Structure formats: structure tokens, C-alpha cells
Amino acid sequence: MTEQERIQSYFKKPLKRADRELDWSETQLSMKICEYLRDYHPTIPFQVDMSGEKLSKIAAQRSAKARAGEYKQPDLTLYVKKGKFGTLMLELKKLSTHPLRKDGKLKAGEHLELQAKSIKWLRSYGQCADFAVGYEDTINKINKYLTDGDFEYLLE
């Protein structure tokens, strides 16, 4: 089965009850995305950053700040060159923590501002990077990237 056929087969199958869009935690969302990538794109190398999984929110932020300095590594990286991009890098967000306000501007918060700064920095170095909110948005961005090499950005 070709990569294109594999992608199309995903959209033809109804979602299993356990995979329907829920407000999963970022850890649960990451695990679901890993399952999807292993099932539908087994040849694509990827990495998921789950460094803060066992830490409290504050401890995870401190740990990330100590490791990354001015920039933050996005949660999901697909090591696939498509068109002008070297990799796909997505900062995963659960449904209830959408990074943008209704007017389209970034919500306030030091952590979100650091993530947005990192996304823009990665783009300046030829990476396809953005926020992905929830399971369906993440899957759609992965598939759009793999077929077209680009997608409509959430963060401008």
C-alpha cells in the first residue's frame, strides 16, 4: 500500500469509539498521535517530546526552560522533507487550551509566547512548524503536510 493510499484509507474508516475527539491531556493526545503514526505511516521517523510527562506543570516548565533556553522544542517532529521544508514540527495543544483568542491573537502567557517565538524561529530556518489543537487537527496537519508539503497555519 502506498503512502497516499494509506492516508486515504484513514479517512474512509470510521473512528473507533476510543479515538473520537475528546479533550485528552497533552500526554494522552501524544500517545494517540504515536499510535496513528505507527499504524498509518510506519516508515516515517518521528519523535514526541514527553519530557514533562511525570513532572508537575511548574516543574516541567522549569525543566524545559533550563534545557532549551530561549527556544522550546515542539512536541511532535516528523523527519520527512517535503518541498521547501526539512521537517514538520507541531506544538500539540488539547482542545480546551487553544492558543489563540477569538480575535486570532495569541493568548497571554509566558509559556505560550515562548512556544510561538520558537515556532516562528523554526520557520525562519526552513521548518514547517505550527500549533496543532486536538487529535483531528493534528492528524489533518500531518496528512496535509505529507501530501501537499504545507498547510494553512494557525499561527501567522
Short mmCIF file of C-alpha atoms in Angstrom, two decimals:
data_model
loop_
_atom_site.label_atom_id
_atom_site.label_comp_id
_atom_site.label_asym_id
_atom_site.label_seq_id
_atom_site.Cartn_x
_atom_site.Cartn_y
_atom_site.Cartn_z
CA MET A 1 0.00 0.00 0.00
CA THR A 2 1.44 3.38 -0.98
CA GLU A 3 1.67 6.28 1.46
CA GLN A 4 -1.14 8.08 -0.41
CA GLU A 5 -3.42 5.03 -0.21
CA ARG A 6 -2.62 4.65 3.48
CA ILE A 7 -3.62 8.28 4.13
CA GLN A 8 -6.85 7.90 2.15
CA SER A 9 -7.73 4.67 3.96
CA TYR A 10 -7.56 6.52 7.28
CA PHE A 11 -10.28 8.94 6.19
CA LYS A 12 -12.55 6.15 4.89
CA LYS A 13 -12.61 4.28 8.19
CA PRO A 14 -14.99 5.48 10.90
CA LEU A 15 -13.17 6.47 14.08
CA LYS A 16 -13.19 3.86 16.79
CA ARG A 17 -15.06 4.98 19.88
CA ALA A 18 -11.77 5.39 21.77
CA ASP A 19 -10.38 7.65 19.01
CA ARG A 20 -13.25 10.12 18.77
CA GLU A 21 -12.27 13.67 19.51
CA LEU A 22 -12.07 14.17 23.25
CA ASP A 23 -10.36 16.77 25.39
CA TRP A 24 -7.43 14.47 26.12
CA SER A 25 -4.46 15.69 28.11
CA GLU A 26 -1.38 16.51 26.03
CA THR A 27 0.16 13.21 27.15
CA GLN A 28 -2.91 11.22 26.01
CA LEU A 29 -3.02 13.21 22.78
CA SER A 30 0.67 12.45 22.17
CA MET A 31 0.08 8.74 22.73
CA LYS A 32 -2.86 8.72 20.27
CA ILE A 33 -0.78 10.54 17.65
CA CYS A 34 2.03 7.99 18.13
CA GLU A 35 -0.48 5.15 17.61
CA TYR A 36 -1.76 6.82 14.46
CA LEU A 37 1.74 7.34 13.06
CA ARG A 38 2.76 3.73 13.78
CA ASP A 39 -0.45 2.38 12.19
CA TYR A 40 -0.75 4.62 9.11
CA HIS A 41 2.79 5.88 8.48
CA PRO A 42 5.09 3.11 9.79
CA THR A 43 8.02 4.14 7.59
CA ILE A 44 8.14 7.76 8.76
CA PRO A 45 10.63 8.56 11.53
CA PHE A 46 9.14 10.76 14.23
CA GLN A 47 9.86 11.97 17.74
CA VAL A 48 7.50 13.05 20.50
CA ASP A 49 8.75 15.22 23.34
CA MET A 50 7.19 13.93 26.54
CA SER A 51 9.86 15.26 28.88
CA GLY A 52 7.31 16.84 31.21
CA GLU A 53 5.06 13.79 31.47
CA LYS A 54 5.85 12.80 35.07
CA LEU A 55 6.52 16.33 36.32
CA SER A 56 4.11 18.85 37.74
CA LYS A 57 3.27 21.72 35.40
CA ILE A 58 5.62 24.13 37.18
CA ALA A 59 8.45 21.57 37.36
CA ALA A 60 8.02 20.75 33.67
CA GLN A 61 8.21 24.44 32.74
CA ARG A 62 11.36 24.91 34.83
CA SER A 63 12.93 21.81 33.32
CA ALA A 64 12.09 22.90 29.77
CA LYS A 65 13.43 26.39 30.42
CA ALA A 66 16.69 25.02 31.81
CA ARG A 67 17.15 22.70 28.79
CA ALA A 68 16.03 24.95 25.97
CA GLY A 69 16.98 28.48 26.94
CA GLU A 70 15.24 30.96 24.66
CA TYR A 71 13.53 28.36 22.47
CA LYS A 72 11.29 25.36 23.05
CA GLN A 73 11.40 22.05 21.18
CA PRO A 74 7.90 21.35 19.75
CA ASP A 75 6.03 18.28 21.00
CA LEU A 76 6.00 16.38 17.69
CA THR A 77 8.63 16.21 14.96
CA LEU A 78 8.29 14.26 11.70
CA TYR A 79 11.63 13.82 9.96
CA VAL A 80 10.33 14.00 6.40
CA LYS A 81 11.50 16.53 3.82
CA LYS A 82 8.58 17.85 1.77
CA GLY A 83 9.02 20.63 -0.77
CA LYS A 84 10.85 23.56 0.80
CA PHE A 85 10.59 22.18 4.36
CA GLY A 86 13.07 19.96 6.17
CA THR A 87 10.74 18.63 8.88
CA LEU A 88 7.24 19.02 10.29
CA MET A 89 7.22 20.29 13.87
CA LEU A 90 3.96 20.66 15.81
CA GLU A 91 3.29 22.06 19.26
CA LEU A 92 0.36 19.95 20.50
CA LYS A 93 -2.49 21.53 22.45
CA LYS A 94 -5.52 19.90 23.96
CA LEU A 95 -8.90 21.17 22.79
CA SER A 96 -9.58 23.23 25.91
CA THR A 97 -6.24 25.06 25.73
CA HIS A 98 -6.47 26.62 22.29
CA PRO A 99 -3.51 29.02 21.95
CA LEU A 100 -5.44 31.77 20.16
CA ARG A 101 -8.17 34.12 21.33
CA LYS A 102 -11.35 34.51 19.27
CA ASP A 103 -9.85 37.55 17.51
CA GLY A 104 -6.97 35.36 16.25
CA LYS A 105 -4.28 36.81 18.51
CA LEU A 106 -2.12 34.71 20.81
CA LYS A 107 -3.44 34.30 24.34
CA ALA A 108 -1.40 35.88 27.11
CA GLY A 109 1.17 33.79 28.92
CA GLU A 110 4.94 33.45 29.03
CA HIS A 111 4.86 29.76 28.08
CA LEU A 112 2.63 30.33 25.01
CA GLU A 113 4.72 33.31 23.93
CA LEU A 114 7.88 31.17 24.13
CA GLN A 115 6.19 28.44 22.07
CA ALA A 116 5.03 30.96 19.44
CA LYS A 117 8.51 32.52 19.30
CA SER A 118 10.02 29.06 18.82
CA ILE A 119 7.57 28.21 16.03
CA LYS A 120 8.42 31.43 14.17
CA TRP A 121 12.16 30.83 14.71
CA LEU A 122 11.88 27.28 13.33
CA ARG A 123 10.02 28.57 10.27
CA SER A 124 12.82 31.07 9.65
CA TYR A 125 15.19 28.08 9.40
CA GLY A 126 13.09 26.23 6.82
CA GLN A 127 10.96 24.01 9.05
CA CYS A 128 7.19 23.62 8.77
CA ALA A 129 6.08 24.46 12.32
CA ASP A 130 2.78 25.38 13.95
CA PHE A 131 0.37 24.70 16.81
CA ALA A 132 -1.96 21.70 16.44
CA VAL A 133 -5.11 21.69 18.57
CA GLY A 134 -6.61 18.29 19.36
CA TYR A 135 -6.41 14.94 17.60
CA GLU A 136 -8.24 15.75 14.36
CA ASP A 137 -6.35 18.99 13.73
CA THR A 138 -3.03 17.23 14.34
CA ILE A 139 -3.89 14.32 12.01
CA ASN A 140 -5.14 16.72 9.32
CA LYS A 141 -1.92 18.77 9.50
CA ILE A 142 0.24 15.64 9.33
CA ASN A 143 -1.65 14.31 6.30
CA LYS A 144 -1.76 17.68 4.55
CA TYR A 145 2.00 18.06 5.06
CA LEU A 146 2.70 14.55 3.77
CA THR A 147 0.56 15.04 0.65
CA ASP A 148 1.00 18.75 -0.19
CA GLY A 149 4.11 19.68 1.80
CA ASP A 150 2.27 22.53 3.52
CA PHE A 151 -1.00 23.53 5.23
CA GLU A 152 -2.84 26.59 6.48
CA TYR A 153 -1.09 27.87 9.59
CA LEU A 154 -2.91 28.54 12.83
CA LEU A 155 -0.19 30.95 13.99
CA GLU A 156 0.68 33.61 11.41
#
